[in-house]
Amino acid sequence: MGQDKLWSDVNGKPLIAHTLAAVAAENDFDLVVMAAPRARWHDIERWTGETGMGEVLLVGVHDAARPLVTPALIRRVLAAARETGAATAGIPSSDTIKVVAGGTVTRTLDRDGLLATQTPQAFRTELLVRAHRAALEDGVSADDDALLVERIGAPVAVVAGEARNLKVTHPHDLDVVRALLDSGP
């Protein structure tokens, strides 16, 4: 996008403030930890306050670029992770997905078995730590924690995601999020 999208103005507040509001509306959290560059720590403290860290049994992971996440979706993912150890949200793919090599389609995937996964994701702490340690030892890098848990052979439950839980990736995505926020829940 050419800018730090999390600080883009969305209806008078930074994009990240909308995400934090949804997380704050879910009272099941004892602690929220955010990863951010040092230059943004002051801004984040302004939006989050400070807290201490006790024993953490369940870890939730959410992409702050998904500001329309609902407390209901957060609750569904947390409940599934409490029961199974790991959970993510997903919605059926409405697109046809092609495997391409060298600019040529080599295969079309069956849409019936495909989901577009979303955050939030949640994991039992020991499981997520084990998955990250294995990835580090194997030299594997991933931008999806559920993938790391899959790699160590642990099942990841999927709960119904939400079409409105859009990820801001491109500048026009900000316009879509603004319009959805203006239209209400």
PDB file of C-alpha atoms in Angstrom:
ATOM      1  CA  MET A   1       0.000   0.000   0.000  1.00  0.00           C
ATOM      2  CA  GLY A   2       2.985   2.310   0.321  1.00  0.00           C
ATOM      3  CA  GLN A   3       2.037   3.405   3.848  1.00  0.00           C
ATOM      4  CA  ASP A   4       1.482   1.876   7.249  1.00  0.00           C
ATOM      5  CA  LYS A   5      -2.107   0.745   6.655  1.00  0.00           C
ATOM      6  CA  LEU A   6      -2.820   0.208  10.354  1.00  0.00           C
ATOM      7  CA  TRP A   7      -2.583   3.963  10.913  1.00  0.00           C
ATOM      8  CA  SER A   8      -4.709   4.938   7.902  1.00  0.00           C
ATOM      9  CA  ASP A   9      -7.657   7.124   8.830  1.00  0.00           C
ATOM     10  CA  VAL A  10     -10.950   5.244   8.804  1.00  0.00           C
ATOM     11  CA  ASN A  11     -13.864   7.457   9.808  1.00  0.00           C
ATOM     12  CA  GLY A  12     -11.797   9.667  12.130  1.00  0.00           C
ATOM     13  CA  LYS A  13      -9.763   6.937  13.830  1.00  0.00           C
ATOM     14  CA  PRO A  14      -6.764   4.860  12.806  1.00  0.00           C
ATOM     15  CA  LEU A  15      -7.660   1.492  11.272  1.00  0.00           C
ATOM     16  CA  ILE A  16      -6.096  -0.301  14.227  1.00  0.00           C
ATOM     17  CA  ALA A  17      -8.436   1.492  16.667  1.00  0.00           C
ATOM     18  CA  HIS A  18     -11.438  -0.220  15.038  1.00  0.00           C
ATOM     19  CA  THR A  19      -9.767  -3.619  15.428  1.00  0.00           C
ATOM     20  CA  LEU A  20      -8.903  -2.907  19.064  1.00  0.00           C
ATOM     21  CA  ALA A  21     -12.486  -1.808  19.769  1.00  0.00           C
ATOM     22  CA  ALA A  22     -13.779  -5.178  18.563  1.00  0.00           C
ATOM     23  CA  VAL A  23     -11.227  -7.032  20.677  1.00  0.00           C
ATOM     24  CA  ALA A  24     -12.040  -4.875  23.716  1.00  0.00           C
ATOM     25  CA  ALA A  25     -15.748  -5.672  23.305  1.00  0.00           C
ATOM     26  CA  GLU A  26     -14.915  -9.343  23.930  1.00  0.00           C
ATOM     27  CA  ASN A  27     -14.425  -9.544  27.694  1.00  0.00           C
ATOM     28  CA  ASP A  28     -12.839 -12.996  27.601  1.00  0.00           C
ATOM     29  CA  PHE A  29      -9.293 -11.620  27.363  1.00  0.00           C
ATOM     30  CA  ASP A  30      -7.000 -11.044  30.307  1.00  0.00           C
ATOM     31  CA  LEU A  31      -4.280  -9.612  28.111  1.00  0.00           C
ATOM     32  CA  VAL A  32      -3.814  -8.232  24.609  1.00  0.00           C
ATOM     33  CA  VAL A  33      -0.296  -8.262  23.150  1.00  0.00           C
ATOM     34  CA  MET A  34       0.439  -6.455  19.908  1.00  0.00           C
ATOM     35  CA  ALA A  35       3.492  -6.796  17.700  1.00  0.00           C
ATOM     36  CA  ALA A  36       4.587  -3.433  16.337  1.00  0.00           C
ATOM     37  CA  PRO A  37       7.689  -1.551  15.247  1.00  0.00           C
ATOM     38  CA  ARG A  38       9.380   0.422  18.030  1.00  0.00           C
ATOM     39  CA  ALA A  39       8.459   3.708  16.322  1.00  0.00           C
ATOM     40  CA  ARG A  40       4.745   2.928  16.924  1.00  0.00           C
ATOM     41  CA  TRP A  41       4.946   1.814  20.580  1.00  0.00           C
ATOM     42  CA  HIS A  42       3.816   5.205  21.896  1.00  0.00           C
ATOM     43  CA  ASP A  43       0.818   5.260  19.536  1.00  0.00           C
ATOM     44  CA  ILE A  44      -0.180   1.736  20.535  1.00  0.00           C
ATOM     45  CA  GLU A  45       0.094   2.498  24.255  1.00  0.00           C
ATOM     46  CA  ARG A  46      -2.269   5.409  23.651  1.00  0.00           C
ATOM     47  CA  TRP A  47      -4.890   3.006  22.251  1.00  0.00           C
ATOM     48  CA  THR A  48      -4.336   0.023  24.530  1.00  0.00           C
ATOM     49  CA  GLY A  49      -3.136   1.139  27.951  1.00  0.00           C
ATOM     50  CA  GLU A  50      -0.731  -1.034  29.913  1.00  0.00           C
ATOM     51  CA  THR A  51      -1.176  -4.419  31.544  1.00  0.00           C
ATOM     52  CA  GLY A  52       0.824  -7.160  33.241  1.00  0.00           C
ATOM     53  CA  MET A  53       1.050 -10.758  32.073  1.00  0.00           C
ATOM     54  CA  GLY A  54       0.057 -13.730  34.204  1.00  0.00           C
ATOM     55  CA  GLU A  55      -0.330 -17.371  33.200  1.00  0.00           C
ATOM     56  CA  VAL A  56      -1.616 -17.569  29.645  1.00  0.00           C
ATOM     57  CA  LEU A  57      -3.568 -20.724  28.788  1.00  0.00           C
ATOM     58  CA  LEU A  58      -4.976 -19.670  25.424  1.00  0.00           C
ATOM     59  CA  VAL A  59      -3.435 -17.350  22.842  1.00  0.00           C
ATOM     60  CA  GLY A  60      -5.540 -15.470  20.307  1.00  0.00           C
ATOM     61  CA  VAL A  61      -3.917 -14.181  17.119  1.00  0.00           C
ATOM     62  CA  HIS A  62      -5.604 -11.493  15.056  1.00  0.00           C
ATOM     63  CA  ASP A  63      -4.445  -9.499  12.061  1.00  0.00           C
ATOM     64  CA  ALA A  64      -5.019  -5.868  13.009  1.00  0.00           C
ATOM     65  CA  ALA A  65      -5.698  -5.160   9.318  1.00  0.00           C
ATOM     66  CA  ARG A  66      -9.098  -6.857   9.828  1.00  0.00           C
ATOM     67  CA  PRO A  67     -10.957  -4.049  11.645  1.00  0.00           C
ATOM     68  CA  LEU A  68     -14.459  -5.447  11.109  1.00  0.00           C
ATOM     69  CA  VAL A  69     -13.975  -8.559  13.248  1.00  0.00           C
ATOM     70  CA  THR A  70     -16.958  -9.081  15.541  1.00  0.00           C
ATOM     71  CA  PRO A  71     -17.012 -10.126  19.189  1.00  0.00           C
ATOM     72  CA  ALA A  72     -19.209 -13.071  18.125  1.00  0.00           C
ATOM     73  CA  LEU A  73     -16.510 -14.371  15.754  1.00  0.00           C
ATOM     74  CA  ILE A  74     -13.854 -13.956  18.435  1.00  0.00           C
ATOM     75  CA  ARG A  75     -16.020 -15.946  20.870  1.00  0.00           C
ATOM     76  CA  ARG A  76     -16.559 -18.771  18.340  1.00  0.00           C
ATOM     77  CA  VAL A  77     -12.844 -19.120  17.657  1.00  0.00           C
ATOM     78  CA  LEU A  78     -11.925 -19.025  21.359  1.00  0.00           C
ATOM     79  CA  ALA A  79     -14.574 -21.628  22.216  1.00  0.00           C
ATOM     80  CA  ALA A  80     -13.340 -23.981  19.494  1.00  0.00           C
ATOM     81  CA  ALA A  81      -9.714 -23.572  20.597  1.00  0.00           C
ATOM     82  CA  ARG A  82     -10.624 -24.281  24.215  1.00  0.00           C
ATOM     83  CA  GLU A  83     -12.256 -27.507  23.065  1.00  0.00           C
ATOM     84  CA  THR A  84      -9.757 -28.670  20.428  1.00  0.00           C
ATOM     85  CA  GLY A  85      -6.496 -26.851  21.130  1.00  0.00           C
ATOM     86  CA  ALA A  86      -6.393 -24.815  17.916  1.00  0.00           C
ATOM     87  CA  ALA A  87      -8.958 -22.963  15.808  1.00  0.00           C
ATOM     88  CA  THR A  88      -9.228 -20.523  12.951  1.00  0.00           C
ATOM     89  CA  ALA A  89     -12.078 -18.819  11.107  1.00  0.00           C
ATOM     90  CA  GLY A  90     -12.845 -19.543   7.464  1.00  0.00           C
ATOM     91  CA  ILE A  91     -15.347 -18.753   4.749  1.00  0.00           C
ATOM     92  CA  PRO A  92     -16.117 -20.782   1.617  1.00  0.00           C
ATOM     93  CA  SER A  93     -14.117 -19.677  -1.389  1.00  0.00           C
ATOM     94  CA  SER A  94     -16.270 -17.919  -3.949  1.00  0.00           C
ATOM     95  CA  ASP A  95     -13.406 -17.790  -6.423  1.00  0.00           C
ATOM     96  CA  THR A  96     -12.114 -20.579  -8.619  1.00  0.00           C
ATOM     97  CA  ILE A  97      -8.535 -21.281  -7.554  1.00  0.00           C
ATOM     98  CA  LYS A  98      -5.956 -22.299 -10.167  1.00  0.00           C
ATOM     99  CA  VAL A  99      -2.479 -23.725  -9.648  1.00  0.00           C
ATOM    100  CA  VAL A 100      -0.140 -21.936 -12.060  1.00  0.00           C
ATOM    101  CA  ALA A 101       3.450 -22.655 -13.082  1.00  0.00           C
ATOM    102  CA  GLY A 102       5.378 -20.596 -15.611  1.00  0.00           C
ATOM    103  CA  GLY A 103       2.303 -18.558 -16.500  1.00  0.00           C
ATOM    104  CA  THR A 104       0.225 -21.629 -17.372  1.00  0.00           C
ATOM    105  CA  VAL A 105      -2.603 -23.252 -15.442  1.00  0.00           C
ATOM    106  CA  THR A 106      -1.541 -26.713 -14.315  1.00  0.00           C
ATOM    107  CA  ARG A 107      -4.576 -27.586 -12.252  1.00  0.00           C
ATOM    108  CA  THR A 108      -7.897 -26.246 -10.979  1.00  0.00           C
ATOM    109  CA  LEU A 109      -8.673 -26.967  -7.348  1.00  0.00           C
ATOM    110  CA  ASP A 110     -12.079 -28.273  -6.286  1.00  0.00           C
ATOM    111  CA  ARG A 111     -13.773 -25.331  -4.597  1.00  0.00           C
ATOM    112  CA  ASP A 112     -15.908 -27.616  -2.402  1.00  0.00           C
ATOM    113  CA  GLY A 113     -12.972 -28.407  -0.131  1.00  0.00           C
ATOM    114  CA  LEU A 114     -11.515 -24.897   0.002  1.00  0.00           C
ATOM    115  CA  LEU A 115     -11.933 -22.214   2.643  1.00  0.00           C
ATOM    116  CA  ALA A 116     -10.414 -18.766   2.764  1.00  0.00           C
ATOM    117  CA  THR A 117      -9.098 -18.586   6.308  1.00  0.00           C
ATOM    118  CA  GLN A 118      -9.263 -15.468   8.409  1.00  0.00           C
ATOM    119  CA  THR A 119      -8.089 -14.304  11.756  1.00  0.00           C
ATOM    120  CA  PRO A 120      -8.817 -14.476  14.591  1.00  0.00           C
ATOM    121  CA  GLN A 121      -7.076 -17.740  15.326  1.00  0.00           C
ATOM    122  CA  ALA A 122      -6.619 -19.187  18.822  1.00  0.00           C
ATOM    123  CA  PHE A 123      -4.376 -21.853  20.298  1.00  0.00           C
ATOM    124  CA  ARG A 124      -3.515 -23.511  23.571  1.00  0.00           C
ATOM    125  CA  THR A 125      -0.320 -21.753  24.566  1.00  0.00           C
ATOM    126  CA  GLU A 126       1.827 -24.883  24.840  1.00  0.00           C
ATOM    127  CA  LEU A 127       0.728 -25.997  21.372  1.00  0.00           C
ATOM    128  CA  LEU A 128       1.547 -22.669  19.744  1.00  0.00           C
ATOM    129  CA  VAL A 129       4.928 -22.483  21.491  1.00  0.00           C
ATOM    130  CA  ARG A 130       5.750 -26.023  20.331  1.00  0.00           C
ATOM    131  CA  ALA A 131       4.734 -25.131  16.752  1.00  0.00           C
ATOM    132  CA  HIS A 132       6.902 -22.008  16.700  1.00  0.00           C
ATOM    133  CA  ARG A 133       9.880 -23.856  18.184  1.00  0.00           C
ATOM    134  CA  ALA A 134       9.606 -26.565  15.517  1.00  0.00           C
ATOM    135  CA  ALA A 135       9.408 -23.946  12.768  1.00  0.00           C
ATOM    136  CA  LEU A 136      12.447 -22.153  14.149  1.00  0.00           C
ATOM    137  CA  GLU A 137      14.427 -25.397  14.360  1.00  0.00           C
ATOM    138  CA  ASP A 138      13.422 -26.295  10.786  1.00  0.00           C
ATOM    139  CA  GLY A 139      14.128 -22.813   9.404  1.00  0.00           C
ATOM    140  CA  VAL A 140      10.483 -22.392   8.393  1.00  0.00           C
ATOM    141  CA  SER A 141       8.891 -18.963   8.222  1.00  0.00           C
ATOM    142  CA  ALA A 142       5.136 -18.494   7.924  1.00  0.00           C
ATOM    143  CA  ASP A 143       2.678 -15.653   8.242  1.00  0.00           C
ATOM    144  CA  ASP A 144      -0.059 -18.007   9.456  1.00  0.00           C
ATOM    145  CA  ASP A 145       0.134 -19.527  12.947  1.00  0.00           C
ATOM    146  CA  ALA A 146      -2.402 -22.221  12.042  1.00  0.00           C
ATOM    147  CA  LEU A 147      -0.007 -23.434   9.344  1.00  0.00           C
ATOM    148  CA  LEU A 148       2.728 -23.856  11.940  1.00  0.00           C
ATOM    149  CA  VAL A 149       0.387 -25.870  14.157  1.00  0.00           C
ATOM    150  CA  GLU A 150      -0.605 -28.029  11.157  1.00  0.00           C
ATOM    151  CA  ARG A 151       3.103 -28.683  10.484  1.00  0.00           C
ATOM    152  CA  ILE A 152       3.521 -30.443  13.830  1.00  0.00           C
ATOM    153  CA  GLY A 153       0.531 -32.679  13.126  1.00  0.00           C
ATOM    154  CA  ALA A 154      -1.991 -31.022  15.428  1.00  0.00           C
ATOM    155  CA  PRO A 155      -5.550 -30.548  14.150  1.00  0.00           C
ATOM    156  CA  VAL A 156      -6.872 -27.024  13.659  1.00  0.00           C
ATOM    157  CA  ALA A 157     -10.643 -26.625  13.982  1.00  0.00           C
ATOM    158  CA  VAL A 158     -12.422 -24.236  11.634  1.00  0.00           C
ATOM    159  CA  VAL A 159     -15.387 -22.114  12.651  1.00  0.00           C
ATOM    160  CA  ALA A 160     -17.600 -20.113  10.319  1.00  0.00           C
ATOM    161  CA  GLY A 161     -15.902 -16.842   9.472  1.00  0.00           C
ATOM    162  CA  GLU A 162     -17.678 -13.696   8.347  1.00  0.00           C
ATOM    163  CA  ALA A 163     -17.695 -12.102   4.896  1.00  0.00           C
ATOM    164  CA  ARG A 164     -17.453  -8.638   6.516  1.00  0.00           C
ATOM    165  CA  ASN A 165     -14.200  -9.631   8.252  1.00  0.00           C
ATOM    166  CA  LEU A 166     -12.203  -8.101   5.398  1.00  0.00           C
ATOM    167  CA  LYS A 167      -8.450  -7.684   5.414  1.00  0.00           C
ATOM    168  CA  VAL A 168      -7.138  -4.289   4.361  1.00  0.00           C
ATOM    169  CA  THR A 169      -4.405  -5.029   1.854  1.00  0.00           C
ATOM    170  CA  HIS A 170      -4.864  -2.468  -0.926  1.00  0.00           C
ATOM    171  CA  PRO A 171      -5.794   1.243  -0.771  1.00  0.00           C
ATOM    172  CA  HIS A 172      -9.300   0.565  -2.152  1.00  0.00           C
ATOM    173  CA  ASP A 173      -9.914  -1.821   0.774  1.00  0.00           C
ATOM    174  CA  LEU A 174      -9.918   1.227   3.066  1.00  0.00           C
ATOM    175  CA  ASP A 175     -12.828   2.679   1.078  1.00  0.00           C
ATOM    176  CA  VAL A 176     -14.772  -0.577   1.444  1.00  0.00           C
ATOM    177  CA  VAL A 177     -14.145  -0.667   5.210  1.00  0.00           C
ATOM    178  CA  ARG A 178     -15.198   2.980   5.578  1.00  0.00           C
ATOM    179  CA  ALA A 179     -18.431   2.285   3.698  1.00  0.00           C
ATOM    180  CA  LEU A 180     -19.193  -0.808   5.785  1.00  0.00           C
ATOM    181  CA  LEU A 181     -18.548   1.088   9.021  1.00  0.00           C
ATOM    182  CA  ASP A 182     -20.839   3.888   7.820  1.00  0.00           C
ATOM    183  CA  SER A 183     -23.588   1.372   6.998  1.00  0.00           C
ATOM    184  CA  GLY A 184     -23.591  -0.111  10.519  1.00  0.00           C
ATOM    185  CA  PRO A 185     -23.326  -3.718  11.714  1.00  0.00           C
TER     186      PRO A 185
END
